[in-house]
């Protein structure tokens, strides 16, 4: 069952924006630690960013992939390529997080900082893309989804 937090544009967007704002703050802290050459603090901040991305952004993406997208495709099978593109964007974000982890393991803090910002930007772009495709842009606030017994739920 897909709940209203995913099927209403206003609540879905709020999830995206809250996760993004939190990630943006962590990136700002990382930038500051990097600028002050506080290497241990920078490393802990990057670790916090990766935990945040895993628990807030990727867990949300998994909910979309397991519930929202399949349910949406039941009513819109012609949009399979769109959903595949959205899933591909999720996979790209996951690979970017792995790359950040690898850069930190290699001690390349400058590239890790750049990659944090890039992941943040890609996440925001993906969110807007997803909202546009699923909700159809301005004016629509709810997805109309069928459930297995044939009912349509907002």
PDB file of C-alpha atoms in Angstrom:
ATOM      1  CA  UNK A   1       0.000   0.000   0.000  1.00  0.00           C
ATOM      2  CA  UNK A   2       1.278   3.417  -0.914  1.00  0.00           C
ATOM      3  CA  UNK A   3       0.472   6.058   1.660  1.00  0.00           C
ATOM      4  CA  UNK A   4      -0.427   9.712   1.185  1.00  0.00           C
ATOM      5  CA  UNK A   5       3.080  10.916   2.011  1.00  0.00           C
ATOM      6  CA  UNK A   6       4.180   9.555  -1.357  1.00  0.00           C
ATOM      7  CA  UNK A   7       1.031  10.190  -3.371  1.00  0.00           C
ATOM      8  CA  UNK A   8       0.443  13.846  -2.532  1.00  0.00           C
ATOM      9  CA  UNK A   9       2.754  16.302  -4.228  1.00  0.00           C
ATOM     10  CA  UNK A  10       2.835  18.636  -1.237  1.00  0.00           C
ATOM     11  CA  UNK A  11       3.897  15.916   1.208  1.00  0.00           C
ATOM     12  CA  UNK A  12       6.195  14.180  -1.272  1.00  0.00           C
ATOM     13  CA  UNK A  13       7.892  17.481  -2.024  1.00  0.00           C
ATOM     14  CA  UNK A  14       8.191  18.177   1.718  1.00  0.00           C
ATOM     15  CA  UNK A  15      10.065  14.873   2.130  1.00  0.00           C
ATOM     16  CA  UNK A  16      12.423  15.810  -0.697  1.00  0.00           C
ATOM     17  CA  UNK A  17      12.974  19.347   0.545  1.00  0.00           C
ATOM     18  CA  UNK A  18      13.574  18.362   4.182  1.00  0.00           C
ATOM     19  CA  UNK A  19      16.143  15.727   3.228  1.00  0.00           C
ATOM     20  CA  UNK A  20      17.806  18.148   0.817  1.00  0.00           C
ATOM     21  CA  UNK A  21      17.948  21.003   3.361  1.00  0.00           C
ATOM     22  CA  UNK A  22      19.513  18.708   5.944  1.00  0.00           C
ATOM     23  CA  UNK A  23      22.051  17.433   3.406  1.00  0.00           C
ATOM     24  CA  UNK A  24      22.812  21.002   2.334  1.00  0.00           C
ATOM     25  CA  UNK A  25      23.594  21.928   5.944  1.00  0.00           C
ATOM     26  CA  UNK A  26      25.921  18.957   6.338  1.00  0.00           C
ATOM     27  CA  UNK A  27      27.726  19.946   3.120  1.00  0.00           C
ATOM     28  CA  UNK A  28      28.118  23.479   4.489  1.00  0.00           C
ATOM     29  CA  UNK A  29      29.689  22.041   7.647  1.00  0.00           C
ATOM     30  CA  UNK A  30      31.989  19.875   5.526  1.00  0.00           C
ATOM     31  CA  UNK A  31      33.006  22.890   3.442  1.00  0.00           C
ATOM     32  CA  UNK A  32      33.823  24.824   6.616  1.00  0.00           C
ATOM     33  CA  UNK A  33      35.832  21.957   8.134  1.00  0.00           C
ATOM     34  CA  UNK A  34      37.708  21.544   4.864  1.00  0.00           C
ATOM     35  CA  UNK A  35      38.489  25.265   4.697  1.00  0.00           C
ATOM     36  CA  UNK A  36      39.771  25.233   8.272  1.00  0.00           C
ATOM     37  CA  UNK A  37      41.849  22.131   7.480  1.00  0.00           C
ATOM     38  CA  UNK A  38      40.099  20.296  10.312  1.00  0.00           C
ATOM     39  CA  UNK A  39      40.674  16.903   8.718  1.00  0.00           C
ATOM     40  CA  UNK A  40      39.147  14.761  11.467  1.00  0.00           C
ATOM     41  CA  UNK A  41      36.063  16.962  11.615  1.00  0.00           C
ATOM     42  CA  UNK A  42      35.823  16.904   7.830  1.00  0.00           C
ATOM     43  CA  UNK A  43      36.000  13.092   7.810  1.00  0.00           C
ATOM     44  CA  UNK A  44      33.291  12.820  10.491  1.00  0.00           C
ATOM     45  CA  UNK A  45      31.109  15.303   8.616  1.00  0.00           C
ATOM     46  CA  UNK A  46      31.443  13.368   5.359  1.00  0.00           C
ATOM     47  CA  UNK A  47      30.556  10.216   7.268  1.00  0.00           C
ATOM     48  CA  UNK A  48      27.484  12.000   8.677  1.00  0.00           C
ATOM     49  CA  UNK A  49      26.535  13.055   5.147  1.00  0.00           C
ATOM     50  CA  UNK A  50      26.760   9.474   3.895  1.00  0.00           C
ATOM     51  CA  UNK A  51      24.658   8.219   6.809  1.00  0.00           C
ATOM     52  CA  UNK A  52      22.122  10.964   6.117  1.00  0.00           C
ATOM     53  CA  UNK A  53      21.955  10.094   2.432  1.00  0.00           C
ATOM     54  CA  UNK A  54      21.481   6.420   3.258  1.00  0.00           C
ATOM     55  CA  UNK A  55      18.816   6.911   5.916  1.00  0.00           C
ATOM     56  CA  UNK A  56      16.859   9.808   4.431  1.00  0.00           C
ATOM     57  CA  UNK A  57      17.353   9.859   0.680  1.00  0.00           C
ATOM     58  CA  UNK A  58      18.044   6.251  -0.263  1.00  0.00           C
ATOM     59  CA  UNK A  59      15.443   4.817   2.119  1.00  0.00           C
ATOM     60  CA  UNK A  60      12.884   7.168   0.516  1.00  0.00           C
ATOM     61  CA  UNK A  61      14.022   6.025  -2.940  1.00  0.00           C
ATOM     62  CA  UNK A  62      13.552   2.392  -1.891  1.00  0.00           C
ATOM     63  CA  UNK A  63       9.987   3.146  -0.783  1.00  0.00           C
ATOM     64  CA  UNK A  64       9.320   4.719  -4.160  1.00  0.00           C
ATOM     65  CA  UNK A  65      10.835   1.760  -5.998  1.00  0.00           C
ATOM     66  CA  UNK A  66       8.970  -0.867  -3.938  1.00  0.00           C
ATOM     67  CA  UNK A  67       5.608   0.848  -3.646  1.00  0.00           C
ATOM     68  CA  UNK A  68       4.972   4.051  -5.527  1.00  0.00           C
ATOM     69  CA  UNK A  69       6.502   3.256  -8.911  1.00  0.00           C
ATOM     70  CA  UNK A  70       4.929  -0.219  -9.350  1.00  0.00           C
ATOM     71  CA  UNK A  71       1.542   1.089  -8.243  1.00  0.00           C
ATOM     72  CA  UNK A  72       1.820   4.056 -10.582  1.00  0.00           C
ATOM     73  CA  UNK A  73       2.786   1.772 -13.477  1.00  0.00           C
ATOM     74  CA  UNK A  74      -0.366  -0.285 -12.919  1.00  0.00           C
ATOM     75  CA  UNK A  75      -2.342   2.760 -14.034  1.00  0.00           C
ATOM     76  CA  UNK A  76       0.243   4.119 -16.484  1.00  0.00           C
ATOM     77  CA  UNK A  77       2.013   1.175 -18.179  1.00  0.00           C
ATOM     78  CA  UNK A  78       3.013   3.502 -21.013  1.00  0.00           C
ATOM     79  CA  UNK A  79       5.335   5.284 -18.558  1.00  0.00           C
ATOM     80  CA  UNK A  80       7.646   2.303 -18.012  1.00  0.00           C
ATOM     81  CA  UNK A  81      10.600   4.104 -19.576  1.00  0.00           C
ATOM     82  CA  UNK A  82      10.007   7.105 -17.300  1.00  0.00           C
ATOM     83  CA  UNK A  83      10.097   4.903 -14.208  1.00  0.00           C
ATOM     84  CA  UNK A  84      13.211   3.157 -15.493  1.00  0.00           C
ATOM     85  CA  UNK A  85      14.827   6.576 -15.893  1.00  0.00           C
ATOM     86  CA  UNK A  86      13.854   7.560 -12.328  1.00  0.00           C
ATOM     87  CA  UNK A  87      15.274   4.273 -10.998  1.00  0.00           C
ATOM     88  CA  UNK A  88      18.450   4.885 -12.980  1.00  0.00           C
ATOM     89  CA  UNK A  89      18.740   8.306 -11.309  1.00  0.00           C
ATOM     90  CA  UNK A  90      18.432   6.609  -7.900  1.00  0.00           C
ATOM     91  CA  UNK A  91      21.190   4.174  -8.885  1.00  0.00           C
ATOM     92  CA  UNK A  92      23.380   7.067 -10.013  1.00  0.00           C
ATOM     93  CA  UNK A  93      22.948   8.771  -6.634  1.00  0.00           C
ATOM     94  CA  UNK A  94      23.874   5.512  -4.871  1.00  0.00           C
ATOM     95  CA  UNK A  95      27.035   5.173  -6.987  1.00  0.00           C
ATOM     96  CA  UNK A  96      27.935   8.777  -6.218  1.00  0.00           C
ATOM     97  CA  UNK A  97      27.749   8.015  -2.488  1.00  0.00           C
ATOM     98  CA  UNK A  98      30.000   4.995  -2.994  1.00  0.00           C
ATOM     99  CA  UNK A  99      32.445   7.205  -4.879  1.00  0.00           C
ATOM    100  CA  UNK A 100      32.533   9.688  -1.974  1.00  0.00           C
ATOM    101  CA  UNK A 101      33.289   6.857   0.417  1.00  0.00           C
ATOM    102  CA  UNK A 102      36.101   5.676  -1.864  1.00  0.00           C
ATOM    103  CA  UNK A 103      37.551   9.192  -2.209  1.00  0.00           C
ATOM    104  CA  UNK A 104      37.659   9.493   1.571  1.00  0.00           C
ATOM    105  CA  UNK A 105      39.320   6.093   1.862  1.00  0.00           C
ATOM    106  CA  UNK A 106      41.963   7.343  -0.590  1.00  0.00           C
ATOM    107  CA  UNK A 107      42.387  10.578   1.368  1.00  0.00           C
ATOM    108  CA  UNK A 108      41.252  12.786  -1.506  1.00  0.00           C
ATOM    109  CA  UNK A 109      39.337  15.320   0.555  1.00  0.00           C
ATOM    110  CA  UNK A 110      39.160  17.958  -2.187  1.00  0.00           C
ATOM    111  CA  UNK A 111      37.435  15.644  -4.641  1.00  0.00           C
ATOM    112  CA  UNK A 112      35.236  14.240  -1.857  1.00  0.00           C
ATOM    113  CA  UNK A 113      34.017  17.748  -1.039  1.00  0.00           C
ATOM    114  CA  UNK A 114      33.284  18.398  -4.714  1.00  0.00           C
ATOM    115  CA  UNK A 115      31.440  15.072  -4.915  1.00  0.00           C
ATOM    116  CA  UNK A 116      29.289  15.966  -1.887  1.00  0.00           C
ATOM    117  CA  UNK A 117      28.100  19.087  -3.664  1.00  0.00           C
ATOM    118  CA  UNK A 118      27.545  17.207  -6.916  1.00  0.00           C
ATOM    119  CA  UNK A 119      25.451  14.535  -5.195  1.00  0.00           C
ATOM    120  CA  UNK A 120      23.411  17.255  -3.503  1.00  0.00           C
ATOM    121  CA  UNK A 121      22.758  18.958  -6.855  1.00  0.00           C
ATOM    122  CA  UNK A 122      21.852  15.694  -8.592  1.00  0.00           C
ATOM    123  CA  UNK A 123      19.483  14.791  -5.770  1.00  0.00           C
ATOM    124  CA  UNK A 124      17.647  18.111  -6.095  1.00  0.00           C
ATOM    125  CA  UNK A 125      17.446  17.765  -9.874  1.00  0.00           C
ATOM    126  CA  UNK A 126      16.118  14.206  -9.540  1.00  0.00           C
ATOM    127  CA  UNK A 127      13.450  15.298  -7.057  1.00  0.00           C
ATOM    128  CA  UNK A 128      12.123  17.984  -9.399  1.00  0.00           C
ATOM    129  CA  UNK A 129      12.241  15.562 -12.328  1.00  0.00           C
ATOM    130  CA  UNK A 130      10.314  12.941 -10.380  1.00  0.00           C
ATOM    131  CA  UNK A 131       7.709  15.422  -9.167  1.00  0.00           C
ATOM    132  CA  UNK A 132       7.174  16.701 -12.709  1.00  0.00           C
ATOM    133  CA  UNK A 133       6.778  13.221 -14.192  1.00  0.00           C
ATOM    134  CA  UNK A 134       4.614  11.712 -11.483  1.00  0.00           C
ATOM    135  CA  UNK A 135       2.409  14.665 -10.634  1.00  0.00           C
ATOM    136  CA  UNK A 136       2.308  16.351 -14.021  1.00  0.00           C
ATOM    137  CA  UNK A 137       3.526  19.749 -12.927  1.00  0.00           C
ATOM    138  CA  UNK A 138       1.538  22.591 -11.480  1.00  0.00           C
ATOM    139  CA  UNK A 139      -1.976  22.139 -10.188  1.00  0.00           C
ATOM    140  CA  UNK A 140      -1.908  18.422  -9.423  1.00  0.00           C
ATOM    141  CA  UNK A 141      -1.394  17.597  -5.772  1.00  0.00           C
ATOM    142  CA  UNK A 142      -2.421  13.946  -5.669  1.00  0.00           C
ATOM    143  CA  UNK A 143      -1.721  10.862  -7.697  1.00  0.00           C
ATOM    144  CA  UNK A 144      -4.731   8.730  -8.460  1.00  0.00           C
ATOM    145  CA  UNK A 145      -3.609   5.153  -7.913  1.00  0.00           C
ATOM    146  CA  UNK A 146      -5.475   1.883  -8.250  1.00  0.00           C
ATOM    147  CA  UNK A 147      -5.087  -0.699  -5.532  1.00  0.00           C
ATOM    148  CA  UNK A 148      -5.291  -4.475  -6.134  1.00  0.00           C
ATOM    149  CA  UNK A 149      -9.040  -4.689  -5.384  1.00  0.00           C
ATOM    150  CA  UNK A 150      -9.737  -2.117  -8.103  1.00  0.00           C
ATOM    151  CA  UNK A 151     -10.415   0.877  -5.865  1.00  0.00           C
ATOM    152  CA  UNK A 152      -8.830   4.167  -6.770  1.00  0.00           C
ATOM    153  CA  UNK A 153      -7.155   5.939  -3.881  1.00  0.00           C
ATOM    154  CA  UNK A 154      -5.849   9.475  -3.723  1.00  0.00           C
TER     155      UNK A 154
END
